[in-house]
Coordinates of C-alpha atoms and ligand atoms in Angstrom, one line a residue:
Chain A
M1 CA -28.0 -9.2 -14.9
L2 CA -27.9 -9.0 -11.1
E3 CA -30.4 -10.9 -8.9
I4 CA -30.4 -10.6 -5.2
E5 CA -32.6 -13.0 -3.3
R6 CA -33.6 -12.8 0.3
L7 CA -30.2 -11.4 1.3
S8 CA -29.6 -10.8 5.0
V9 CA -26.5 -9.2 6.5
S10 CA -25.7 -8.6 10.1
Y11 CA -22.9 -6.9 11.9
G12 CA -22.1 -8.8 15.1
G13 CA -25.7 -9.8 15.8
L14 CA -27.3 -6.5 14.7
S15 CA -29.0 -7.1 11.5
A16 CA -28.5 -4.5 8.8
L17 CA -30.3 -6.1 5.8
R18 CA -33.3 -8.5 6.2
E19 CA -34.3 -10.7 3.3
V20 CA -33.7 -8.0 0.7
S21 CA -34.5 -9.0 -2.9
L22 CA -33.6 -6.9 -5.9
R23 CA -33.3 -7.3 -9.6
V24 CA -31.2 -5.3 -12.0
G25 CA -31.8 -6.1 -15.7
A26 CA -29.1 -5.6 -18.3
G27 CA -29.1 -2.0 -19.5
E28 CA -31.4 -0.8 -16.7
F29 CA -30.9 2.2 -14.5
I30 CA -32.0 1.3 -11.0
A31 CA -32.2 3.8 -8.1
L32 CA -32.0 2.7 -4.5
V33 CA -33.1 5.3 -1.9
G34 CA -33.7 5.3 1.8
P35 CA -32.8 7.2 5.0
N36 CA -29.5 7.1 6.8
G37 CA -28.6 3.7 8.2
A38 CA -31.1 1.9 6.0
G39 CA -28.5 -0.5 4.8
K40 CA -27.8 0.8 1.3
T41 CA -24.0 0.8 1.6
T42 CA -24.2 -2.6 3.3
L43 CA -26.0 -3.9 0.2
F44 CA -23.3 -2.6 -2.1
K45 CA -20.6 -4.1 0.1
A46 CA -22.3 -7.4 0.0
I47 CA -22.4 -7.3 -3.8
S48 CA -18.7 -6.4 -3.8
G49 CA -17.8 -8.9 -1.2
T50 CA -16.4 -6.7 1.6
V51 CA -19.2 -7.9 3.9
A52 CA -20.3 -11.5 4.0
P53 CA -24.0 -12.3 3.8
A54 CA -25.6 -14.2 6.6
S55 CA -28.0 -15.8 4.2
G56 CA -29.5 -15.3 0.8
R57 CA -28.2 -15.4 -2.8
I58 CA -26.5 -13.0 -5.1
R59 CA -26.3 -14.0 -8.8
Y60 CA -24.6 -12.0 -11.5
E61 CA -24.9 -12.9 -15.1
G62 CA -26.1 -16.3 -14.1
R63 CA -23.3 -17.2 -11.7
D64 CA -23.2 -17.2 -7.9
L65 CA -21.4 -14.1 -6.8
V66 CA -21.0 -15.0 -3.1
S67 CA -18.5 -17.7 -3.8
A68 CA -16.3 -15.4 -5.9
A69 CA -13.4 -13.7 -4.1
P70 CA -14.0 -10.0 -3.5
S71 CA -11.0 -9.1 -5.7
E72 CA -12.4 -11.2 -8.6
R73 CA -15.7 -9.3 -8.8
A74 CA -14.2 -6.2 -10.6
H75 CA -12.8 -8.7 -13.2
L76 CA -16.4 -9.9 -13.8
G77 CA -17.4 -6.5 -14.9
I78 CA -18.7 -4.9 -11.7
A79 CA -17.5 -1.4 -10.8
H80 CA -18.2 -0.1 -7.3
V81 CA -17.8 3.7 -6.8
P82 CA -17.8 3.7 -3.0
E83 CA -19.4 6.1 -0.6
G84 CA -17.2 9.0 0.3
R85 CA -15.2 8.8 -2.9
Q86 CA -12.2 6.8 -1.5
V87 CA -9.7 7.8 -4.2
F88 CA -6.1 6.8 -3.6
P89 CA -4.8 10.0 -2.1
S90 CA -1.0 9.4 -2.7
L91 CA -1.5 8.3 -6.3
T92 CA -1.8 10.8 -9.1
V93 CA -5.1 11.3 -11.0
L94 CA -3.7 9.3 -13.9
E95 CA -2.5 6.5 -11.6
N96 CA -5.9 6.4 -9.9
L97 CA -7.5 5.9 -13.4
E98 CA -4.9 3.2 -14.2
M99 CA -5.9 1.4 -11.0
G100 CA -9.5 1.7 -12.1
A101 CA -8.5 -0.2 -15.3
Y102 CA -6.7 -2.8 -13.2
A103 CA -9.4 -5.4 -14.0
A104 CA -8.6 -7.2 -17.2
A105 CA -11.4 -5.7 -19.2
G106 CA -10.1 -2.2 -18.9
R107 CA -6.4 -2.8 -19.3
G108 CA -6.4 -3.2 -23.1
G109 CA -8.6 -0.2 -23.6
L110 CA -7.0 2.2 -21.1
E111 CA -6.2 4.8 -23.8
R112 CA -9.8 4.8 -25.0
S113 CA -11.1 4.8 -21.5
L114 CA -9.0 7.8 -20.6
E115 CA -10.3 9.7 -23.7
R116 CA -13.8 9.0 -22.6
I117 CA -13.2 9.9 -19.0
F118 CA -11.4 13.1 -19.9
A119 CA -14.2 14.0 -22.3
L120 CA -16.7 13.4 -19.5
F121 CA -14.7 15.3 -16.9
P122 CA -12.3 17.8 -18.6
M123 CA -11.2 19.0 -15.1
L124 CA -9.4 15.7 -14.6
A125 CA -7.5 16.0 -17.9
D126 CA -5.9 19.2 -16.7
R127 CA -4.9 17.6 -13.4
R128 CA -3.7 14.2 -14.4
R129 CA -0.3 14.6 -12.6
Q130 CA -1.8 16.0 -9.4
L131 CA -2.1 13.8 -6.3
A132 CA -5.6 12.7 -5.8
G133 CA -5.5 13.7 -2.2
T134 CA -5.1 17.3 -3.1
L135 CA -8.1 17.4 -5.4
S136 CA -11.3 19.2 -4.2
G137 CA -14.2 17.1 -3.1
G138 CA -16.0 17.5 -6.4
E139 CA -13.0 16.7 -8.4
Q140 CA -12.4 13.6 -6.2
Q141 CA -16.0 12.5 -6.9
M142 CA -15.4 12.9 -10.6
L143 CA -12.2 10.9 -10.3
A144 CA -14.0 8.2 -8.3
I145 CA -16.6 7.9 -11.1
G146 CA -13.9 8.0 -13.8
R147 CA -11.9 5.3 -11.9
G148 CA -15.1 3.3 -11.8
I149 CA -15.8 3.4 -15.6
A150 CA -12.1 2.9 -16.5
S151 CA -12.5 -0.8 -16.2
L152 CA -15.2 -0.7 -18.9
P153 CA -17.7 -2.4 -16.6
R154 CA -21.0 -3.8 -17.5
L155 CA -22.5 -2.9 -14.1
L156 CA -21.7 0.4 -12.5
M157 CA -22.7 0.8 -8.8
L158 CA -22.6 4.3 -7.4
D159 CA -23.0 5.0 -3.7
E160 CA -24.1 8.6 -3.0
P161 CA -22.1 10.3 -5.7
S162 CA -23.6 13.7 -4.8
M163 CA -22.6 13.5 -1.1
G164 CA -21.1 16.8 0.0
L165 CA -21.2 18.5 -3.4
A166 CA -22.5 21.9 -4.3
P167 CA -25.8 21.6 -6.2
T168 CA -24.3 22.6 -9.5
V169 CA -21.5 20.0 -9.2
A170 CA -24.1 17.4 -8.1
D171 CA -26.2 18.3 -11.2
L172 CA -23.2 17.8 -13.4
I173 CA -22.5 14.4 -11.9
F174 CA -26.1 13.3 -12.3
E175 CA -26.0 14.5 -15.9
R176 CA -22.9 12.5 -16.6
I177 CA -24.3 9.3 -15.0
A178 CA -27.4 9.6 -17.1
E179 CA -25.2 10.1 -20.1
L180 CA -23.2 7.0 -19.4
H181 CA -26.4 5.0 -19.1
R182 CA -28.1 6.5 -22.1
D183 CA -25.2 6.7 -24.6
G184 CA -22.9 4.1 -23.2
G185 CA -25.5 1.5 -22.5
L186 CA -24.2 0.9 -19.0
T187 CA -26.3 -0.8 -16.4
V188 CA -26.4 1.5 -13.4
L189 CA -27.3 0.9 -9.8
L190 CA -27.4 4.2 -8.0
V191 CA -27.8 4.9 -4.2
E192 CA -28.8 8.5 -3.5
Q193 CA -30.0 10.8 -0.8
R194 CA -31.2 13.2 -3.4
V195 CA -34.3 11.2 -4.0
A196 CA -35.9 13.5 -6.6
E197 CA -32.9 13.5 -8.9
A198 CA -32.3 9.8 -8.5
L199 CA -35.9 8.9 -9.2
Q200 CA -36.1 11.3 -12.2
S201 CA -33.4 9.5 -14.2
C202 CA -34.0 5.9 -13.2
D203 CA -36.1 3.2 -14.9
K204 CA -37.0 1.5 -11.7
G205 CA -36.5 2.3 -8.0
Y206 CA -36.4 0.6 -4.7
V207 CA -37.0 2.2 -1.2
L208 CA -35.0 0.6 1.6
E209 CA -35.8 1.4 5.2
T210 CA -34.2 -0.2 8.3
G211 CA -32.8 -3.1 6.2
R212 CA -36.0 -4.0 4.3
I213 CA -37.3 -3.1 0.9
V214 CA -40.5 -1.3 1.7
L215 CA -41.4 -0.2 -1.8
E216 CA -40.4 -0.9 -5.4
G217 CA -41.7 0.0 -8.8
P218 CA -41.1 1.8 -12.0
R219 CA -40.2 5.5 -12.0
Q220 CA -43.7 6.8 -12.7
A221 CA -45.3 4.7 -10.0
L222 CA -42.8 5.8 -7.3
L223 CA -43.0 9.4 -8.2
A224 CA -46.7 9.2 -7.9
D225 CA -46.7 7.3 -4.7
D226 CA -48.0 9.2 -1.7
R227 CA -45.5 7.8 0.8
V228 CA -42.6 8.6 -1.4
R229 CA -43.9 12.1 -2.1
R230 CA -44.4 12.8 1.6
A231 CA -41.2 11.2 3.1
Y232 CA -38.7 11.8 0.3
L233 CA -39.9 14.5 -2.0
G234 CA -41.3 16.8 0.6
M235 CA -44.6 17.3 -1.1
Chain B
M1 CA 48.6 23.9 0.7
S2 CA 48.2 21.6 3.6
V3 CA 44.8 21.0 5.1
G4 CA 44.1 21.0 8.8
P5 CA 43.8 17.5 10.3
L6 CA 40.3 18.2 11.6
F7 CA 39.2 19.1 8.1
L8 CA 40.6 15.8 6.8
A9 CA 39.0 13.9 9.7
F10 CA 35.7 15.5 8.9
F11 CA 35.8 14.4 5.2
Q12 CA 36.9 11.0 6.3
V13 CA 33.8 10.4 8.6
L14 CA 31.6 12.1 6.0
I15 CA 32.6 9.4 3.5
A16 CA 32.2 6.7 6.1
G17 CA 28.8 8.1 6.9
L18 CA 27.7 8.1 3.3
L19 CA 28.8 4.5 2.8
V20 CA 27.1 3.0 5.9
G21 CA 24.2 5.4 5.3
A22 CA 23.4 3.9 1.9
I23 CA 23.3 0.4 3.5
Y24 CA 21.2 1.6 6.4
G25 CA 19.0 3.2 3.7
L26 CA 18.5 -0.1 2.0
M27 CA 17.5 -1.8 5.3
C28 CA 15.1 1.0 6.0
V29 CA 13.5 0.6 2.5
G30 CA 12.8 -3.0 3.3
L31 CA 11.1 -2.2 6.6
G32 CA 9.4 0.9 5.1
L33 CA 7.8 -1.1 2.3
I34 CA 6.3 -3.6 4.8
F35 CA 5.1 -0.9 7.1
G36 CA 3.9 1.4 4.3
V37 CA 1.8 -1.2 2.5
M38 CA 0.6 -3.3 5.4
R39 CA 0.7 -0.9 8.4
V40 CA 2.2 -3.8 10.4
I41 CA 4.9 -3.2 13.0
N42 CA 7.3 -6.0 12.2
F43 CA 9.6 -6.9 15.1
A44 CA 11.2 -9.6 13.1
Q45 CA 12.8 -7.3 10.6
G46 CA 16.2 -7.3 12.3
D47 CA 16.1 -11.1 12.2
F48 CA 15.5 -11.1 8.5
L49 CA 18.7 -9.0 8.3
M50 CA 20.4 -11.7 10.4
L51 CA 19.1 -14.5 8.2
G52 CA 20.5 -12.6 5.2
M53 CA 23.9 -12.5 6.9
Y54 CA 24.0 -16.2 7.7
F55 CA 22.7 -17.1 4.3
T56 CA 25.5 -15.1 2.7
F57 CA 28.0 -16.6 5.1
Y58 CA 26.9 -20.2 4.4
V59 CA 26.6 -19.8 0.6
V60 CA 29.9 -17.9 0.3
S61 CA 32.3 -18.9 3.1
A62 CA 31.1 -22.3 4.2
F63 CA 30.0 -23.9 0.9
G64 CA 31.9 -21.7 -1.5
V65 CA 29.0 -21.7 -4.0
F66 CA 30.3 -18.6 -5.8
S67 CA 34.0 -19.3 -5.5
F68 CA 34.3 -19.3 -9.3
L69 CA 33.5 -15.6 -9.2
G70 CA 36.7 -14.9 -7.1
P71 CA 36.9 -13.7 -3.5
Q72 CA 35.9 -10.1 -4.3
A73 CA 32.6 -10.8 -6.2
A74 CA 31.5 -13.9 -4.4
P75 CA 30.1 -12.2 -1.2
I76 CA 28.2 -9.7 -3.3
A77 CA 26.6 -12.5 -5.4
G78 CA 25.8 -14.3 -2.1
A79 CA 24.1 -11.2 -0.7
L80 CA 22.1 -10.7 -3.9
L81 CA 21.0 -14.3 -3.9
A82 CA 19.7 -13.8 -0.3
G83 CA 17.2 -11.5 -1.9
P84 CA 15.1 -13.9 -3.9
V85 CA 15.6 -16.7 -1.3
L86 CA 14.3 -14.6 1.6
F87 CA 11.6 -13.1 -0.7
A88 CA 10.3 -16.6 -0.9
G89 CA 10.7 -17.1 2.8
G90 CA 8.9 -13.8 3.6
W91 CA 6.1 -14.6 1.1
I92 CA 5.5 -18.0 2.7
L93 CA 5.6 -16.6 6.2
H94 CA 3.0 -14.0 5.2
R95 CA 0.8 -16.6 3.6
L96 CA 0.9 -19.0 6.5
L97 CA 1.0 -16.7 9.5
I98 CA 1.0 -12.9 9.0
S99 CA -2.0 -12.9 6.7
R100 CA -4.1 -14.4 9.5
V101 CA -3.9 -11.2 11.5
T102 CA -3.5 -8.5 8.8
G103 CA -5.1 -7.4 5.6
T104 CA -8.7 -8.2 4.7
R105 CA -9.0 -10.9 7.2
A106 CA -8.1 -8.6 10.1
A107 CA -10.1 -5.7 8.8
A108 CA -13.2 -7.0 10.6
E109 CA -11.4 -7.8 13.9
R110 CA -10.9 -5.2 16.5
E111 CA -7.9 -6.7 18.3
A112 CA -5.9 -7.4 15.2
G113 CA -3.3 -4.8 16.1
Q114 CA -2.3 -6.6 19.3
A115 CA -2.3 -10.0 17.5
Q116 CA 0.1 -8.5 14.9
L117 CA 2.6 -7.3 17.5
I118 CA 2.5 -10.6 19.4
L119 CA 2.9 -12.6 16.2
T120 CA 5.9 -10.7 14.8
L121 CA 7.5 -10.7 18.3
G122 CA 7.0 -14.4 18.5
I123 CA 8.5 -14.9 15.0
A124 CA 11.5 -12.8 16.0
L125 CA 12.1 -14.9 19.1
I126 CA 11.8 -18.1 17.1
L127 CA 14.2 -16.9 14.5
E128 CA 16.7 -15.7 17.0
N129 CA 16.6 -18.8 19.1
G130 CA 16.4 -21.1 16.1
A131 CA 19.5 -19.4 14.7
L132 CA 21.3 -19.9 18.0
I133 CA 20.6 -23.6 17.8
V134 CA 21.4 -24.0 14.2
F135 CA 24.3 -21.5 13.7
G136 CA 25.7 -21.3 17.3
S137 CA 26.7 -18.2 19.2
T138 CA 30.2 -17.8 17.8
P139 CA 30.5 -14.5 16.1
T140 CA 31.2 -14.9 12.4
A141 CA 31.9 -12.8 9.4
V142 CA 31.9 -13.2 5.6
H143 CA 35.6 -12.9 4.7
T144 CA 36.4 -10.9 1.6
P145 CA 39.7 -9.3 0.7
L146 CA 37.8 -6.1 0.2
S147 CA 37.1 -5.8 4.0
W148 CA 40.7 -5.0 4.7
S149 CA 41.6 -2.9 1.7
A150 CA 40.8 0.7 0.9
W151 CA 41.1 3.1 -1.9
M152 CA 43.3 6.0 -1.0
I153 CA 42.2 9.3 -2.5
P154 CA 44.7 12.1 -2.3
F155 CA 43.1 15.0 -0.6
F156 CA 44.1 18.5 -1.7
G157 CA 47.4 17.3 -3.0
G158 CA 49.4 16.8 0.2
A159 CA 51.2 13.5 0.4
S160 CA 50.2 13.1 4.0
S161 CA 46.5 13.9 3.5
V162 CA 44.8 10.9 2.1
L163 CA 41.2 9.8 2.4
F164 CA 40.5 6.1 2.9
V165 CA 37.5 4.5 1.3
N166 CA 37.0 1.0 2.5
K167 CA 36.4 -1.2 -0.5
A168 CA 33.9 -3.6 1.0
R169 CA 31.7 -0.7 2.2
A170 CA 32.0 1.2 -1.0
V171 CA 30.9 -1.8 -3.0
A172 CA 28.0 -2.4 -0.6
C173 CA 27.1 1.2 -0.9
V174 CA 26.9 1.1 -4.7
V175 CA 24.9 -2.1 -4.6
S176 CA 22.5 -0.6 -2.0
V177 CA 21.9 2.4 -4.1
L178 CA 21.2 0.4 -7.2
I179 CA 18.8 -1.9 -5.5
G180 CA 17.1 1.0 -3.8
A181 CA 16.7 2.7 -7.2
A182 CA 15.3 -0.5 -8.7
L183 CA 12.7 -0.8 -6.0
Y184 CA 11.8 2.9 -6.4
W185 CA 11.3 2.3 -10.1
F186 CA 9.2 -0.8 -9.4
I187 CA 6.9 0.9 -6.9
G188 CA 6.6 4.1 -8.9
R189 CA 6.3 2.8 -12.5
T190 CA 5.0 -0.7 -12.7
R191 CA 1.4 -1.9 -12.6
L192 CA 2.1 -4.2 -9.6
G193 CA 4.0 -1.4 -7.8
K194 CA 1.1 1.0 -8.3
A195 CA -1.3 -1.6 -7.1
L196 CA 0.8 -2.0 -3.9
R197 CA 0.6 1.7 -3.3
A198 CA -3.2 1.7 -4.0
A199 CA -3.6 -1.2 -1.5
A200 CA -1.6 0.8 1.0
D201 CA -3.7 3.9 0.5
N202 CA -7.1 2.3 0.8
S203 CA -7.3 -1.5 0.8
E204 CA -11.1 -1.5 0.5
A205 CA -11.1 0.6 -2.6
A206 CA -8.2 -1.4 -4.0
L207 CA -10.4 -4.5 -3.7
Y208 CA -13.1 -2.7 -5.7
M209 CA -10.5 -2.2 -8.4
G210 CA -10.0 -5.9 -8.5
I211 CA -6.6 -5.8 -6.8
D212 CA -6.0 -8.9 -4.7
V213 CA -5.0 -7.1 -1.6
D214 CA -3.8 -10.2 0.3
R215 CA -1.6 -11.2 -2.5
A216 CA -0.3 -7.6 -2.8
H217 CA 0.6 -7.9 0.9
S218 CA 2.4 -11.2 0.4
V219 CA 4.4 -9.6 -2.4
A220 CA 5.2 -6.5 -0.3
F221 CA 6.2 -8.6 2.7
G222 CA 8.4 -10.8 0.5
I223 CA 10.1 -7.9 -1.1
G224 CA 10.6 -6.1 2.2
T225 CA 12.1 -9.3 3.7
G226 CA 14.3 -9.9 0.6
I227 CA 15.6 -6.3 0.5
T228 CA 16.5 -6.3 4.2
A229 CA 18.2 -9.7 3.7
I230 CA 20.4 -8.3 0.9
A231 CA 21.3 -5.4 3.1
G232 CA 22.3 -8.0 5.8
G233 CA 24.4 -9.9 3.3
L234 CA 26.2 -6.7 2.4
V235 CA 26.8 -5.7 6.0
A236 CA 28.2 -9.1 6.7
T237 CA 31.2 -8.3 4.5
Y238 CA 32.5 -5.8 7.1
Y239 CA 30.6 -6.6 10.3
T240 CA 30.9 -9.5 12.7
F241 CA 27.6 -11.0 13.6
Q242 CA 25.8 -13.6 15.8
P243 CA 22.2 -14.6 16.0
Y244 CA 21.2 -11.6 18.0
V245 CA 22.7 -9.1 15.6
G246 CA 19.2 -7.9 14.6
F247 CA 19.1 -5.9 17.8
D248 CA 22.0 -3.8 16.6
F249 CA 20.1 -2.7 13.6
V250 CA 16.4 -2.9 14.2
I251 CA 16.4 0.4 16.1
I252 CA 18.3 2.1 13.3
M253 CA 15.8 0.7 10.8
Y254 CA 12.8 2.0 12.8
A255 CA 14.4 5.4 13.4
G256 CA 15.3 5.7 9.7
V257 CA 11.8 4.8 8.6
V258 CA 10.1 7.3 11.0
L259 CA 12.6 10.0 10.0
G260 CA 11.9 9.6 6.3
G261 CA 8.2 9.7 6.8
L262 CA 6.2 6.5 7.3
G263 CA 5.1 5.0 4.1
S264 CA 7.6 6.7 1.8
I265 CA 10.2 4.5 0.0
L266 CA 12.5 7.4 -0.9
G267 CA 12.0 8.8 2.6
A268 CA 13.1 5.6 4.2
F269 CA 16.3 5.6 2.2
W270 CA 17.2 9.1 3.2
G271 CA 16.2 8.4 6.8
G272 CA 18.7 5.5 6.8
M273 CA 21.3 7.7 5.1
T274 CA 20.8 10.4 7.8
I275 CA 21.3 7.9 10.5
G276 CA 24.5 6.7 8.9
L277 CA 25.8 10.3 8.6
V278 CA 24.8 11.3 12.2
Q279 CA 26.3 8.1 13.6
Q280 CA 29.7 8.7 11.9
L281 CA 29.9 12.4 12.3
A282 CA 29.2 12.0 16.0
T283 CA 32.5 10.1 16.3
L284 CA 34.2 13.5 15.7
V285 CA 32.9 15.0 18.9
L286 CA 31.6 12.1 21.0
P287 CA 33.2 8.9 22.3
M288 CA 32.3 5.7 20.3
Q289 CA 29.8 4.5 22.9
L290 CA 27.7 7.6 22.5
Q291 CA 27.2 7.2 18.7
N292 CA 23.7 5.7 19.1
A293 CA 22.8 8.4 21.7
A294 CA 23.6 11.0 18.9
I295 CA 21.2 9.2 16.6
F296 CA 18.4 9.5 19.1
V297 CA 19.0 13.1 19.8
V298 CA 18.8 13.9 16.1
F299 CA 15.8 11.6 15.8
L300 CA 13.9 13.3 18.6
L301 CA 14.7 16.7 17.1
V302 CA 13.4 15.8 13.7
V303 CA 10.3 14.2 15.1
Q304 CA 9.7 17.3 17.2
L305 CA 10.2 19.7 14.3
R306 CA 8.7 17.7 11.5
P307 CA 6.5 14.9 12.8
Q308 CA 5.5 13.7 9.3
G309 CA 9.2 12.9 8.6
F310 CA 11.3 14.4 5.7
F311 CA 9.1 12.9 3.0
G312 CA 5.8 12.4 4.7
R313 CA 3.1 14.3 2.7
S314 CA 0.1 15.6 4.5
A315 CA -1.9 14.5 1.4
E316 CA -1.2 10.9 2.4
R317 CA -2.8 11.3 5.8
V318 CA -6.3 12.1 4.5
Ligands
ATP401 N1 -18.9 -2.1 10.1 C1 -20.0 -2.0 10.7 N2 -20.1 -2.5 12.0 C2 -21.3 -2.4 12.7 N3 -22.4 -1.9 12.2 C3 -22.3 -1.4 10.9 C4 -21.2 -1.4 10.2 N4 -21.4 -0.8 9.0 C5 -22.7 -0.4 9.0 N5 -23.3 -0.8 10.2 C6 -24.7 -0.5 10.6 O1 -25.5 -1.1 9.6 C7 -26.6 -0.2 9.3 C8 -26.7 0.1 7.9 O2 -25.5 0.9 7.5 P1 -25.3 1.4 6.0 O3 -23.9 2.1 6.0 O4 -25.4 0.3 5.1 O5 -26.4 2.5 5.9 P2 -26.7 3.4 4.6 O6 -28.1 3.1 4.2 O7 -25.6 3.4 3.6 O8 -26.7 4.8 5.3 P3 -26.2 6.3 4.8 O9 -27.3 6.8 3.9 O10 -26.0 7.1 6.1 O11 -24.9 6.0 4.1 C9 -26.4 1.0 10.2 O12 -27.3 0.9 11.3 C10 -25.0 1.0 10.6 O13 -24.8 1.5 11.9
MG402 MG1 -24.3 4.6 2.9

């Protein structure tokens, strides 16, 4: 579904990604882990078009993504839940979800999407008229995810959805993401600092360090890998 | 019962304040929309107002396009037509020039803020001097019989106590309120309006939703230009103008927008209204020349006491 080949990105001469290659098959759950500054967010931004690649290719459902305008990519079925939630603070919860459904795919099905989102996160249903900027951090994260799936995407990209959340809330979020993948058949690309949780639920994982993929493999292989166990799982 | 002359004078300026306040409010809404969505300080806003005035003048007085509507309605029709025409002008201006230093293209560049100021200042100078060449420096006005007539409202019965309501200003006030309300509905309720607000809140996240942020900015810039041009056309029915008339109003517009709380449409309207009221009420106690000084005193007081403006919400500043 998504194929990234030898992708390099640099910020004013400093390289952030070096020849990164990554494949996401339809229906897969892919985890991408790595330390701070590894380039995970940069990779997501390159997929969404808010940073331009220096070289390399990104293909999505067989078409070249780099040549598509950034605002077109959501319409192709890609949903990006950005790092740090980035909800629209002066819009209400409901309006945020409507904006999530801005891309054509979601528009027709807004009613159904809303039902699904409110079933997933009942807290949002009670607060639909509240300004998103006044939600708690956990509620904002739920809203950011809800906004992401409101477009009925085929590929859901989540950048550190557990950041800054209490463990119980983070667990709930992970559970919901796994549910979306398992029951909704959604293809998921997840970036996480909570490596154990991320690797537990994925089909396949990638480890990114200082702009390079240093390790990749199916869940079992990564969980059993010595380097992963020492560096990320604290074992 | 006869009413004290001071009391009568008070109500007289109160009405005058409400009438000009509504038109100031409309101007402020135009500027506020541009600033709120794009975060661009637009020096040329006063000149869009000026263009709206000349457009109305040429369409109505020089070419008599709307003469079939009669002398009362023609200027209003001319001012309303200035809206879509200057919307197109603003839209093109944004596409060709402003978008080069704002929006997604500028997000990556560090000095974009300075480039924006210099560009809009340059546009302002070109518009003013271009207008001077094309229209000349002779002060003009859009003539309408309404300018010189007023409704007389008996005040507390007495034959000598009458309130005068200038018809041109009253009509301009009603039109301003209607257009302001329409814009409020558009921004608050329509899909495109919500997308504009989303792009204003967080343009990067808006892109991830599939909102074409640059196009949203073109629309906002066009609407902001068109709205201010309509306000200009309305002002032209009771105010004499020349190519530099923008100066008279641009300060009022900025003060109104800041008073109302940057980024709030409703706030911008009330900010403009406040300025109109202060300006007129000041005439009761201050000489004419100090009207604008009164505006700034009130402005400084409000900014001191409530820096986020009347309608600024702290939630928007996250
Ligand atoms: N806009 C930018 N300008 C310059 N350098 C940047 C910019 N954005 C990111 N970088 C740099 O690129 C590198 C990768 O950053 P990125 O945000 O992709 O890391 P990350 O893996 O998401 O880290 P974290 O886990 O902390 O979110 C970092 O060294 C960062 O400093
Ligand atoms: Mg990151």
